[in-house]
Amino acid sequence: MPAAAGGRASSAPIMGHDNEPTIFELSARGRTAASFRTTGVPEWDAEELVPSPHLRDEPAAIAEISERDLVAHFTRLTHRQYSVDLGAYPLGSCTMKYNPKLCDDAASLPGLTDVHPAAPAALTQGWMELLAELEQALCSITGMHAATLQPPAGAAGELTGLLLMRAWHAEHGGQRHKVVIPDSAHGTNPASVTLGGYETVTVPSDDRGLVDVAALRERLDDDVAGIMLTNPNTLGLFEEDIAEIAGAVHEVGGLLYYDGANLNAILGVTRPGDMGFDIVHMNLHKTFAVPHGGGGPGAGPVAVSERLAPYLPGPRPVLGDDGVYRWEQPAQSIGRVHSWHGNALALARAYSYILANGGDGLRRVAEAAVLNANWLRTRLRGIYDLPYDRPAMHEFVASTSALKKAKGLRALDVAKRLLEEGFHAPTVYFPLIVDEALMIEPTETESPQTLEALGDALERIAAGDAEDARHAPRTTPVGRVDEARAARQLIPTWDARE
Amino acid sequence: MPAAAGGRASSAPIMGHDNEPTIFELSARGRTAASFRTTGVPEWDAEELVPSPHLRDEPAAIAEISERDLVAHFTRLTHRQYSVDLGAYPLGSCTMKYNPKLCDDAASLPGLTDVHPAAPAALTQGWMELLAELEQALCSITGMHAATLQPPAGAAGELTGLLLMRAWHAEHGGQRHKVVIPDSAHGTNPASVTLGGYETVTVPSDDRGLVDVAALRERLDDDVAGIMLTNPNTLGLFEEDIAEIAGAVHEVGGLLYYDGANLNAILGVTRPGDMGFDIVHMNLHKTFAVPHGGGGPGAGPVAVSERLAPYLPGPRPVLGDDGVYRWEQPAQSIGRVHSWHGNALALARAYSYILANGGDGLRRVAEAAVLNANWLRTRLRGIYDLPYDRPAMHEFVASTSALKKAKGLRALDVAKRLLEEGFHAPTVYFPLIVDEALMIEPTETESPQTLEALGDALERIAAGDAEDARHAPRTTPVGRVDEARAARQLIPTWDARE
Amino acid sequence: MGHYVPHTDAEIAQMLSSLGLSSLDELFETVPEALRLAGGLDLAPGLSEPDTLAAMERLADRNRRAGRDLVCFAGGGAYDHEVPATVRRVAFRSEFVTAYTPYQPEVAQGVLQALFEYQTLLCRLTGMEVANASLYDGASACVEAVNLAVAATGRQTVFLSNGVNPQWREVLHTYAAGTGHQYVACDLAGGLTRWPDAGEPAALLVQYPNYLGCLEDLAAARQLADRTGALLLVAFDPVAAGLLHSPGHFGADVVVGEGQPFGTPLSFGGPYLGMFTCRREHVRRLPGRLVGETVDADGRRAYVTTLRTREQDIRREKASSNVCTNQTLIAVAFAVQLAWLGTSGLRDLALRCARGTRYARDALLTIDGVEPLADAPIFREFAVTSPVPGDVLVERMADDGFLAGIPLGSEYGDRGLLVSVTERRTRDEIDAFVAAFEKVIR
Amino acid sequence: MGHYVPHTDAEIAQMLSSLGLSSLDELFETVPEALRLAGGLDLAPGLSEPDTLAAMERLADRNRRAGRDLVCFAGGGAYDHEVPATVRRVAFRSEFVTAYTPYQPEVAQGVLQALFEYQTLLCRLTGMEVANASLYDGASACVEAVNLAVAATGRQTVFLSNGVNPQWREVLHTYAAGTGHQYVACDLAGGLTRWPDAGEPAALLVQYPNYLGCLEDLAAARQLADRTGALLLVAFDPVAAGLLHSPGHFGADVVVGEGQPFGTPLSFGGPYLGMFTCRREHVRRLPGRLVGETVDADGRRAYVTTLRTREQDIRREKASSNVCTNQTLIAVAFAVQLAWLGTSGLRDLALRCARGTRYARDALLTIDGVEPLADAPIFREFAVTSPVPGDVLVERMADDGFLAGIPLGSEYGDRGLLVSVTERRTRDEIDAFVAAFEKVIR
Ligand SMILES: Cc1ncc(COP(=O)(O)O)c(C=O)c1O
Ligand SMILES: Cc1ncc(COP(=O)(O)O)c(C=O)c1O
């Protein structure tokens, strides 16, 4: 009998801390859970269907497992996984807000899930109306003119935006080579700049934590295609000089790109379009409650000002005077950036979230997000360093640099201890300009009681023993994980083990 | 700010062993998750709608909690709960087999869930066909003539059966007063006998673990209304003398009642009807994969022989020659035993399970269930006492009586240690006729690998330290629970605490 | 065949040989030859999963759905309330769905705590002190209430209001055949129960609001109970707790009811939820499971089923009830739905039901030929009479896309129709309903 | 308004005062007056949850559904495969759905192990050694494959087969505007790629089976790659792994593809799954997340994202890719579906697709006027030409309840239709499809 670990809840921490075996260990030759529709189609042999040079003799080896063991395996894995539905997730820059169950229902309507993306417009008017209405709503929220929903994530939105920049400059005074980004920018920004065919020019932040406008002016010339900004920036601070910045960049013929990862902070309060931005991407999986799925799928629509609209990716759904939606390719479109129409079901989720909140609800979202962040910031004052202790927006950055000097308590250890306290950790060591950074974003869906509990836990940790913290976490499904070893002795698959 | 524990995953053992607060502790005045359809109905005040002697001034106090906290609370509770979907559940007499996800889908079809039970037959032909077909299928499986699907659980089926007995005797020689049950019977049997208006007469088991036929004959007379048997019995043994027993009971004009809790063992192998039983109840939540739901809902249909059919509860769905189903009341019906038509969605689940398995599949279920039980029984030979070490059916009873004498290892401690090993415990201290009983039912859905792991765990425990076992379990969300205190200082609600 | 049996043929052969057997048939050697089923079960062979689902869909499509096919105005113990995504997706997580009764509390705190919260919520709704972990349905809850009262008083006779759901009364009579309990049927006058003014009943059983939707005079019932030394048993609509005084407020001894309105779809009548609550003095006669708070070995708060000596598995023929498997999962859904509503949401829900009901009733009564069946005050349901018998009315209005209500039996005078309006019914739906009603009785 | 903000007004007031503020507006004092949005957003006020769902249902009802309204014969990178209850109910448990990228491995072993299993399964399907944790879709996987090849070879030009999904090629060209990559379009002859016989390409990119369903000659492509020092990049249909040799068998360097066929419904095109695998020698150029096995402090097996220095958050402008959020949840569903199939199920699935395709193709070709567009051997998809242009054909057959296929662009010669048959199509459906086809082109 093949050795397989059997059906004990070996992984579920509900019963001890054993590992969950892989499906390959649970596999037993000859088993399957599969079951197919009876079709009555003639049952030709493989040899009659596929010529021999192509026909494999052995089917690819998959795990062989019963439905019962399959369900138990993955259910046990979920008991080894933290999630928003289990508790607070103050992961800075990620906007881990609660994802309403209503949107799960909306995105699983068969009339949305069972539609082929290549079906002609006449058969998909509902989807096209949904997408067109969502483009509209996102434009109102950002103060832009037109949008594409194709980019499947924020980084894809960034690259799309940079390609729009290229297309624009190509037809307006010729190509430029540099894109400016602040030193506090998220890593996807410079990475996208490179893929966009540009060279990254970094502008430092000043002691306020904002773009150093003087330094920026020094870097601006007619070879600058544009600037990418996050506002509020990754320190959670609003770029107060944004109007001046926009003026300066536009003066040299550059374009302003808005990284919408932090849009949650300003919903209904102010709009990138009004700040002078030309291109905006949004992370629907942050601001508009599309769940993160353990790392996606998300959606990263891009909205632009009127002058850039002709360059948008296509096709886009457009409502005709006859009340019928058709697919149209913008005149000077840069082309497709997705196999089909983007992460459609994620878009449907976001649309249902916008409908449920409405204009008033979205502003309340921003208000509560900013209120929570500032309440927690002041709660931590005197306990952690607050390198930029000024009114924050939806998030703020604390630091353990003093605690590290004093007793060796590192941001990483605070993060691991917080896991033991029952909370997910904040983002650590980002932005790079802050030493021992703890980037904390409570989001608007956490109650004041949750904030109090989180503040108390962070205070306990700061007051606690640093040496002890180095051994945290101990109450989690596994203890502190050896990341160095993973890279040193790479085991990327089950089959790669000796 | 009201004290509430906040949003940490305080309960999820994934992050430590704190308690999950009650929803009442999470409650904060003024909060709600509720959201209603916009109706346009005039908004009269309460005072205009309800006369003052009835109108309450304050609404009943419920927890006041956000959707986010509500979801987190109950999700965390699920991380404190073992279940079949997490691992093996060898709980004797409970048939904790895997519940196919297919049946979840079948039972949540809107065409089944969104039907009012009082809707006229013309509008519910699908449901009526389903119920009629299920009655049919259950009759084929049990070898009976007609059935009622109304009883919502096994115990309700028992009482229904006993009332059928009464109704029968009332019209055949007048009322009788005694019902015989074996000393190995499940507690619901005698409890139902009392509610059926009968007096319980207990017949002992012989050294084979079977009904002592001689002792039975002594107890049989014309005041015996009938006998209730489980076959295989609660020791997991087939009542080999069933034909003789049936003859003897029928001789004195008594009826035979079959407690179907153990039907899983004989599907497609033999049938209660062929054994001579007159009345049969089934536990669809055991044999037919209706999930237990933490203690229900189940379904306990009752099938009877032809002579008892006229007494069945009603109304029953009957197919007319015109192909239309109608509700009909059996001629001498004992009347309703359920508010409506029984636990309809549970019945739909069971029907889909029967369709998917078919006659051949159901026999395979019994074969594998019996195979698993006997394999494990022999695996434990020499490790635990096997008071009745003979070919078992779907379950068997082991005992720690020798281990208790030897080193004080009790059945209860074995059960608690098994939790630490990642398995659910067997049923303990039942049946009552076995000292320190461990009643083990692996079910057919556990793989040989799971049986091996379970056998190994049970062997480790028997070999382990008994004193240590008294402190088990330690790796569970809570440790050994003080049951005595719960009864001594009764706290039945949150509001009853001081 | 046998999708859900994981064993491969090789494994089966191996296991058999380890048992010294050469075929699966030999596993059944203890089954007398004569009793073995030759030729297998008389059932169709197993279907594949997609084929099975298709077969179930065919059946589902033969029903007219409330919501999509029919606008529902039927109640009578089964109400068309919203069950939000939150409740469906949380209450039916597989740990709740696939657990057994919590016999091992150390690994069942999830179900146990959810039940403890359910018990607390139910007591708050009913104004009682103890609740059990659920019974089967409204009918079985009434049966158990009567059993408790009989045991508590040593009396056999119960005054039974005709305002109690007729199907529940049927079930009471069915079970009385075994227990020998006697029922004195108490007529309605103007929609309210007329009690005998004397007697020695074990209990009075009354529904609030009653089957016709009318608000019974519980204070008067309490007085009669006091005069006669009987217990007051009240079947209660949990939605009413949003607007009406609880039965506890009027001094009820036992409060039961049908819990379907919170968290359970219409479901063709089941699984539903039998609510059972009583005063603490009766706790040792409580039927079924009871969850209590206690501590674990380390003194941490924990929950466990308690006062188990009442139950069948221990007390056997002397048990307070025979109930074992109950409706736990439905109780959990009830608790989740109620917590979803919260205090203000519960009141809002009750108000919306009452408003829609008032609006529909006023409109129907403007149609001539349509008369109120009772004039007592109502809450969320009402009865009318019309020139057309209720059953004919319902059949005809189905063609217009309405489930018009529930035809009333002759005991309520003929041509009666019971109409219920929930928070889901819009003004437009009600107007269309009234128009169709008028058309149909012309 | 703001259903999902838990704060009560009292709490807001309290929090504000603790911040020394008197209104929520003061929270935004750092936003210059001039930039503040007067009058709020130009959006409708929020809807209640039931109203929101009703609005979404209205939209959903405006689409014709595959399965209920249309029998689907369309493929082209999006296939109508069964997604069983098991996969839907397990892969979408809320712990998987509402987790972020596993930055804290100690509390993310669920997602990490599922991804480790996904990576292993994907390598077994493709015959490669390393897989990443997913990319966006088939198109983005092709883009990243080209980026890897260009970085590995230092060459800019790629031989791009016209047998590659046209939309994916469109995306490749869109992104080339930034990277400056050059593509040499390679025509099809008889359905198979005609490669230039010389040149210095960074890579050859070919699809197997290709867009017309034909089985490309990967051995020949490998030879050309060897001759020219190029990498062989293959876009692979994972379903093909049940019957066809893996691209790894033919010596591919990088294998990508669209993972939708396993575990993801048609979903109007997304979210889908970009599969990415390569030989181990390229692992340091791998785009996106990679999960590796390691141990925890106590030496217990654990999983973690590794070789992080490739990634944008650390390497920034020098990163191997800009991808951050990917399609993890879809990868988990892919793994669950594949494990559900198992080894025999995968072969069975592939066989059923191939059989239905053969049956449909043979039948269509008996209709006169219908000609094969390519004669090369096929697997689960095929192209035909007919007197009626593809788009007209599709529109007309929709009236008969079929989604007939995908009209082919002029590059494949006009009047082409791409037809795909999955395991879900019955003989009756195919027969009816063929009959309707014949009727429509008459
Ligand atoms: C500031 C910022 N910009 C860009 C991104 C990239 O977005 P995505 O992960 O959706 O590609 C993120 C998300 O991590 C971010 O926080
Ligand atoms: C042998 C036996 N009889 C009867 C019953 C009672 O069935 P139910 O719990 O469905 O009322 C059970 C279930 O525990 C049982 O095991």
PDB file of C-alpha atoms in Angstrom, chain A residues 1-2 14-15 28-38 66-67 75 78-79 98 101-102 104-105 108, chain C residues 3-8 11 14-15 47-51 84-86 88-90 93-95 106-108:
ATOM      1  CA  MET A   1       0.000   0.000   0.000  1.00  0.00           C
ATOM      2  CA  PRO A   2       1.546   3.360  -0.969  1.00  0.00           C
ATOM      3  CA  ILE A  14      -6.856  23.176  15.695  1.00  0.00           C
ATOM      4  CA  MET A  15      -5.177  19.898  16.540  1.00  0.00           C
ATOM      5  CA  ALA A  28      -2.276   6.779  -4.222  1.00  0.00           C
ATOM      6  CA  ARG A  29      -1.948   5.153  -7.608  1.00  0.00           C
ATOM      7  CA  GLY A  30      -5.209   4.708  -9.463  1.00  0.00           C
ATOM      8  CA  ARG A  31      -7.343   7.149  -7.518  1.00  0.00           C
ATOM      9  CA  THR A  32      -9.337  10.007  -8.990  1.00  0.00           C
ATOM     10  CA  ALA A  33     -12.171  12.304  -8.012  1.00  0.00           C
ATOM     11  CA  ALA A  34     -13.074  13.148 -11.604  1.00  0.00           C
ATOM     12  CA  SER A  35     -16.538  12.586 -13.010  1.00  0.00           C
ATOM     13  CA  PHE A  36     -17.725  13.567 -16.468  1.00  0.00           C
ATOM     14  CA  ARG A  37     -20.944  14.245 -18.279  1.00  0.00           C
ATOM     15  CA  THR A  38     -22.298  11.358 -20.355  1.00  0.00           C
ATOM     16  CA  SER A  66     -10.039  10.981  -3.672  1.00  0.00           C
ATOM     17  CA  GLU A  67     -12.492  13.859  -3.483  1.00  0.00           C
ATOM     18  CA  THR A  75      -9.520  22.773   3.896  1.00  0.00           C
ATOM     19  CA  THR A  78      -7.008  27.158   4.879  1.00  0.00           C
ATOM     20  CA  HIS A  79      -6.534  26.550   8.599  1.00  0.00           C
ATOM     21  CA  TYR A  98     -13.032  43.966   4.465  1.00  0.00           C
ATOM     22  CA  LYS A 101     -19.889  39.247   0.822  1.00  0.00           C
ATOM     23  CA  LEU A 102     -22.452  41.022  -1.319  1.00  0.00           C
ATOM     24  CA  ASP A 104     -19.023  37.740  -3.887  1.00  0.00           C
ATOM     25  CA  ASP A 105     -22.639  37.137  -4.825  1.00  0.00           C
ATOM     26  CA  SER A 108     -20.817  34.833  -9.133  1.00  0.00           C
TER      27      SER A 108
ATOM     28  CA  HIS C   3     -17.568   7.876  -6.648  1.00  0.00           C
ATOM     29  CA  TYR C   4     -16.990   8.411  -2.970  1.00  0.00           C
ATOM     30  CA  VAL C   5     -15.233   5.175  -2.099  1.00  0.00           C
ATOM     31  CA  PRO C   6     -11.519   5.963  -2.458  1.00  0.00           C
ATOM     32  CA  HIS C   7     -10.248   2.379  -2.502  1.00  0.00           C
ATOM     33  CA  THR C   8      -8.547   1.170  -5.634  1.00  0.00           C
ATOM     34  CA  GLU C  11      -6.050  -1.771  -2.189  1.00  0.00           C
ATOM     35  CA  GLN C  14      -4.654  -6.203  -0.310  1.00  0.00           C
ATOM     36  CA  MET C  15      -7.013  -5.457   2.564  1.00  0.00           C
ATOM     37  CA  LEU C  47     -24.859   8.707 -12.571  1.00  0.00           C
ATOM     38  CA  SER C  48     -21.794  10.845 -13.100  1.00  0.00           C
ATOM     39  CA  GLU C  49     -21.713  14.050 -11.064  1.00  0.00           C
ATOM     40  CA  PRO C  50     -22.663  16.358 -13.945  1.00  0.00           C
ATOM     41  CA  ASP C  51     -25.458  13.967 -14.939  1.00  0.00           C
ATOM     42  CA  PRO C  84     -28.127  38.030   2.872  1.00  0.00           C
ATOM     43  CA  ALA C  85     -24.897  36.799   1.321  1.00  0.00           C
ATOM     44  CA  THR C  86     -23.131  37.321   4.629  1.00  0.00           C
ATOM     45  CA  ARG C  88     -25.219  32.225   3.657  1.00  0.00           C
ATOM     46  CA  ARG C  89     -21.468  32.417   3.264  1.00  0.00           C
ATOM     47  CA  VAL C  90     -20.560  32.394   6.935  1.00  0.00           C
ATOM     48  CA  ARG C  93     -18.769  27.129   6.205  1.00  0.00           C
ATOM     49  CA  SER C  94     -17.878  23.473   6.091  1.00  0.00           C
ATOM     50  CA  GLU C  95     -16.669  23.287   9.697  1.00  0.00           C
ATOM     51  CA  GLU C 106     -12.180  20.534  23.063  1.00  0.00           C
ATOM     52  CA  VAL C 107     -12.530  20.435  19.275  1.00  0.00           C
ATOM     53  CA  ALA C 108     -16.088  21.742  19.022  1.00  0.00           C
TER      54      ALA C 108
END
